[in-house]
mmCIF file of C-alpha atoms in Angstrom:
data_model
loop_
_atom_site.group_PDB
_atom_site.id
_atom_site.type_symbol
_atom_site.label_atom_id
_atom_site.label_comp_id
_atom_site.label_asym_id
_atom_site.label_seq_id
_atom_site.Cartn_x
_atom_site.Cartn_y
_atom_site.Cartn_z
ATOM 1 C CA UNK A 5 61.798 121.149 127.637
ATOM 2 C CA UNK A 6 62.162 123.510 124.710
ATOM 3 C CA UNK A 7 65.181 122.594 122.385
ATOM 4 C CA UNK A 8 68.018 125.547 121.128
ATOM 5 C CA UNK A 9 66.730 126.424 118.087
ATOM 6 C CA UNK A 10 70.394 125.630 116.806
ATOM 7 C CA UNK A 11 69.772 121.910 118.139
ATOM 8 C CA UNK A 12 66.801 121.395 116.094
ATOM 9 C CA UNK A 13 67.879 122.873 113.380
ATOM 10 C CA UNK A 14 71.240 120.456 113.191
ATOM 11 C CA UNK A 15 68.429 117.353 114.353
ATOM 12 C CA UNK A 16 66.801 118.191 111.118
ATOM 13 C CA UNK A 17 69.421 118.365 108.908
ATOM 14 C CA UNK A 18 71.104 115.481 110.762
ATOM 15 C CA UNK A 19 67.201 113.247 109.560
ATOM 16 C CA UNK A 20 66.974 114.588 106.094
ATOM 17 C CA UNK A 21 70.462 113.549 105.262
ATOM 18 C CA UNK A 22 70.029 109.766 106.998
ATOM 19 C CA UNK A 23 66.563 109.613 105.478
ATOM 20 C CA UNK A 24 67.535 111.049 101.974
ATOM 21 C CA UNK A 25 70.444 108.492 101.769
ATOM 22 C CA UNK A 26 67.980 105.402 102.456
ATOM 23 C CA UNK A 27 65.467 107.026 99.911
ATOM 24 C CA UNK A 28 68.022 107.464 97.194
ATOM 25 C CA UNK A 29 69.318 103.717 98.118
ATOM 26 C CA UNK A 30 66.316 102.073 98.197
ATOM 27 C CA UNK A 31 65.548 103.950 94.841
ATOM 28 C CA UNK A 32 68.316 102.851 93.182
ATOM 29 C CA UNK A 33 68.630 99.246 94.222
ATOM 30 C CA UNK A 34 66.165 97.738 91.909
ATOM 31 C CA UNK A 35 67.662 100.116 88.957
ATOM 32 C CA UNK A 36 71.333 98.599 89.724
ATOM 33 C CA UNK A 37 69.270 94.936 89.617
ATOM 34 C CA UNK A 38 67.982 95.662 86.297
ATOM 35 C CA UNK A 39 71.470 96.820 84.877
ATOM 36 C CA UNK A 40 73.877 94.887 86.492
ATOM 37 C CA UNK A 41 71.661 91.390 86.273
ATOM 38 C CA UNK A 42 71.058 89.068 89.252
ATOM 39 C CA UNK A 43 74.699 87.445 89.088
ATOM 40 C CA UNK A 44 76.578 91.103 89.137
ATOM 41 C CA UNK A 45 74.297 92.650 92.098
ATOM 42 C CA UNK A 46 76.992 91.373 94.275
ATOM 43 C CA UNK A 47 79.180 93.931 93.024
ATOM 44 C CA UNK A 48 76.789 96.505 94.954
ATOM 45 C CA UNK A 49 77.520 94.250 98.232
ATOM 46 C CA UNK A 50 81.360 94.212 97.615
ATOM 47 C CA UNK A 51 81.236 97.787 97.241
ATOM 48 C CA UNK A 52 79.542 98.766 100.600
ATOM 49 C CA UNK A 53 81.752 96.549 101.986
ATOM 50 C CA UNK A 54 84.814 98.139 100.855
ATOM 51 C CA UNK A 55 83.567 101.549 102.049
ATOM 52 C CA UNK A 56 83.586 99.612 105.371
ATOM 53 C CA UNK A 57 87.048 98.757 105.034
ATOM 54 C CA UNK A 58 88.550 101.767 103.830
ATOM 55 C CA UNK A 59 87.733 103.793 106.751
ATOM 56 C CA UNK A 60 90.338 102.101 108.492
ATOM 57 C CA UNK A 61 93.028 104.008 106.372
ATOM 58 C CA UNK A 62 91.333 107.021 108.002
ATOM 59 C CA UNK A 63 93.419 106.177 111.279
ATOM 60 C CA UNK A 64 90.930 108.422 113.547
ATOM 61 C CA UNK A 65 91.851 111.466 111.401
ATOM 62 C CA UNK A 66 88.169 112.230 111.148
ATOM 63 C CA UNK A 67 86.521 112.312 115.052
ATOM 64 C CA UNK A 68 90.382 113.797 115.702
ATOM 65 C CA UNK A 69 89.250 116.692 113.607
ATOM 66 C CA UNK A 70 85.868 116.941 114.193
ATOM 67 C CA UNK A 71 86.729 116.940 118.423
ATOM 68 C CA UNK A 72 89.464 119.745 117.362
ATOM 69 C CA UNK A 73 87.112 121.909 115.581
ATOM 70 C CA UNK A 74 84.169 121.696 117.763
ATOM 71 C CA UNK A 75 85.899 122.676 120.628
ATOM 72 C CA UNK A 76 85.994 125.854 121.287
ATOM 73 C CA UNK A 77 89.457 127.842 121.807
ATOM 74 C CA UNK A 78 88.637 130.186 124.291
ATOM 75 C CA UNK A 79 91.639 131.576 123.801
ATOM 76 C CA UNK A 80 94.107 128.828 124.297
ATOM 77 C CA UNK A 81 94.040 127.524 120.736
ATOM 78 C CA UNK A 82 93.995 129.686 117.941
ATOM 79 C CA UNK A 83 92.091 128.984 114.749
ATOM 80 C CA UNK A 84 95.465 129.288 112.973
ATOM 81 C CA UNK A 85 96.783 126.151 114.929
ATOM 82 C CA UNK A 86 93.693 124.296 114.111
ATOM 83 C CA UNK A 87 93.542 125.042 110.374
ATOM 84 C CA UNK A 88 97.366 124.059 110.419
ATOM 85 C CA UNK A 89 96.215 120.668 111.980
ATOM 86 C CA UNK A 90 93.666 120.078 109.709
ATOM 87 C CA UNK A 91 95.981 120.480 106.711
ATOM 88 C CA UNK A 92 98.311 118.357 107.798
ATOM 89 C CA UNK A 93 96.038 115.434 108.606
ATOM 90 C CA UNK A 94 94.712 116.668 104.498
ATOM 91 C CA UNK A 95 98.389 116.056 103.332
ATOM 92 C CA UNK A 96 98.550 113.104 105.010
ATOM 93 C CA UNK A 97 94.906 111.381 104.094
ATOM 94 C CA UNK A 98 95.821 112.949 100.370
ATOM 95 C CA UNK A 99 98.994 111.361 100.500
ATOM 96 C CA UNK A 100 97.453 107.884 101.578
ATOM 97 C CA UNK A 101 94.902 107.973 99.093
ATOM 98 C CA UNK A 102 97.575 108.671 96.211
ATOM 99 C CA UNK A 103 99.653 105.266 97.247
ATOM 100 C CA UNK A 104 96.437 103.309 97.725
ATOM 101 C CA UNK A 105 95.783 104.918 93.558
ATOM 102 C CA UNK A 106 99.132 104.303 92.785
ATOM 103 C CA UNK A 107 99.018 100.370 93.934
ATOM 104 C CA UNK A 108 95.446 99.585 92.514
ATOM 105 C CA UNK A 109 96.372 101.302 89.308
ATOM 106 C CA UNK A 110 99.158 99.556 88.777
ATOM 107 C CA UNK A 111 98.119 96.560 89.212
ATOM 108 C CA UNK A 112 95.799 97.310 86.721
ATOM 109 C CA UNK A 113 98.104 98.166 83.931
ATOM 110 C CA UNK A 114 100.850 95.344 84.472
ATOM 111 C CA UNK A 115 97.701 93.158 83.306
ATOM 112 C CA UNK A 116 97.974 92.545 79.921
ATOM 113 C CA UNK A 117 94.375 92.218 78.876
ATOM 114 C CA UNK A 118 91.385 94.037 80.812
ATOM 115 C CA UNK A 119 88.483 92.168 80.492
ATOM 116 C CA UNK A 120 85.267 94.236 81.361
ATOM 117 C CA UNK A 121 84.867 91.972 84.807
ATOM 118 C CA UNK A 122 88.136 93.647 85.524
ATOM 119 C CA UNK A 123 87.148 97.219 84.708
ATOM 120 C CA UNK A 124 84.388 96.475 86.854
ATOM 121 C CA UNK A 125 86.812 95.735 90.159
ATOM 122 C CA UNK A 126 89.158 98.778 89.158
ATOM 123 C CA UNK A 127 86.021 101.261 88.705
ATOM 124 C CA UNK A 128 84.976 99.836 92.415
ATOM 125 C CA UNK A 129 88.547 100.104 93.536
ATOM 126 C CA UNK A 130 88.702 103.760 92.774
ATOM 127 C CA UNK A 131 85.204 104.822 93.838
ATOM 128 C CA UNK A 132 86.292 103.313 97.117
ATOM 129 C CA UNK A 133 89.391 104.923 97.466
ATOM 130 C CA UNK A 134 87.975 108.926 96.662
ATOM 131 C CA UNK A 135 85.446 108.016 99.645
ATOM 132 C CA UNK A 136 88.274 108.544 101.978
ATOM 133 C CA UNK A 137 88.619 112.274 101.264
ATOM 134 C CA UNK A 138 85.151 112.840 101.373
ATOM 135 C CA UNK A 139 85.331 111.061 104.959
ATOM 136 C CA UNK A 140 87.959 113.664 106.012
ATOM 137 C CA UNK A 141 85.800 116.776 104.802
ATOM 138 C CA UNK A 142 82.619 115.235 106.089
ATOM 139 C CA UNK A 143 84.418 115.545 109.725
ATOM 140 C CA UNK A 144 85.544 118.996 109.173
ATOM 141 C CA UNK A 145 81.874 120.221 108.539
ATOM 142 C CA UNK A 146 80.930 118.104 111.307
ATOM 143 C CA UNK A 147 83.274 119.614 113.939
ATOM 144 C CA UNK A 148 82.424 123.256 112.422
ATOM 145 C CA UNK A 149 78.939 122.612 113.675
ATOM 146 C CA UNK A 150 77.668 122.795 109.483
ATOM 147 C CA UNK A 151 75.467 120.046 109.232
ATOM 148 C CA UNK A 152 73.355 121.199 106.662
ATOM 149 C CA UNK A 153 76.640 121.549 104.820
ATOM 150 C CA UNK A 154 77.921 118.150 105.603
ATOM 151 C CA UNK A 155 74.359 116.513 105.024
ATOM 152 C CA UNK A 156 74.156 117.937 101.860
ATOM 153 C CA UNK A 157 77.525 117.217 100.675
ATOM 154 C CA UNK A 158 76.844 113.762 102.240
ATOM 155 C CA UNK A 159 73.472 113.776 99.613
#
C-alpha cells in the first residue's frame, strides 16, 4: 500500500518534531545538572510536572478546536463561524491565563522578601502558565492539517 504523499509528509514532520524534542531534552539534561546542582535538578521534575497539570485549565479547548478545524465544512459551516469559535475559546484561554498571572503574581509581591529559592518557583510558575497558550495554538495548526508548522513551533 502506497501512502498519500500528504500522509507521509505530516508522518515526517509528526517524527522530527517527537524526535527533535527528546534530542534537545536529552541534550540539555546534563547542562541543567551542571547549573542547577544535584539538590535543584528537582526543579526540572516539578516543572514537567506542572506542564502536566496545567493542561487541565485547557478544559478540552484544544481537541475541540483541532476536531472543528479539521473537519471539513462542506458547506454547512463556514470558515467565518469557525474562526469566530476559535477566538472565543482564545478570549477565554487568554482570559484564564491572565487570572492564573494575576494570582501567582500576587502572591509573589505580598511577600516581603524574595529569596532566590522563591524567584526560582515564580520563574517556574510563569513558564508554566504561557504553556497554556501555546497548547491552544498548537491545536489550531493541528486541526488546519500544518504540522510542519505546529512541529516547528512545538521545536
Amino acid at each position: 500500500m502506497i501512502l498519500n504523499n500528504k500522509i507521509t509528509r505530516s508522518i515526517s514532520w509528526n517524527s522530527l518534531g517527537s524526535i527533535s524534542t527528546a534530542v534537545i531534552f536529552f541534550i540539555c539534561s546534563p547542562i541543567y545538572l551542571s547549573i542547577l546542582g544535584i539538590n535543584n535538578f528537582a526543579y526540572i521534575g516539578l516543572w514537567q510536572t506542572s506542564l502536566v497539570v496545567i493542561t487541565l485549565f485547557d478544559f478540552g479547548f484544544g481537541p475541540s478546536i483541532a476536531k472543528e478545524f479539521s473537519n471539513p465544512s462542506d458547506g454547512i459551516v463556514k470558515y467565518e463561524d469557525k474562526t469566530t469559535f476559535f477566538y472565543s475559546l482564545e478570549k477565554v484561554n487568554l482570559s484564564i491565563v491572565a487570572i492564573l498571572l494575576f494570582v501567582t503574581t500576587g502572591y509573589f509581591f505580598l511577600i516581603d522578601t524574595l529569596n532566590p529559592k522563591d524567584s526560582n518557583y515564580f520563574f517556574l510558575i510563569i513558564s508554566v502558565i504561557i504553556f497554556l497558550p501555546m497548547l491552544l495554538y498548537q491545536n489550531l495548526l493541528l486541526g488546519l492539517q500544518q504540522q510542519r508548522e505546529m512541529n516547528l513551533f512545538i521545536i
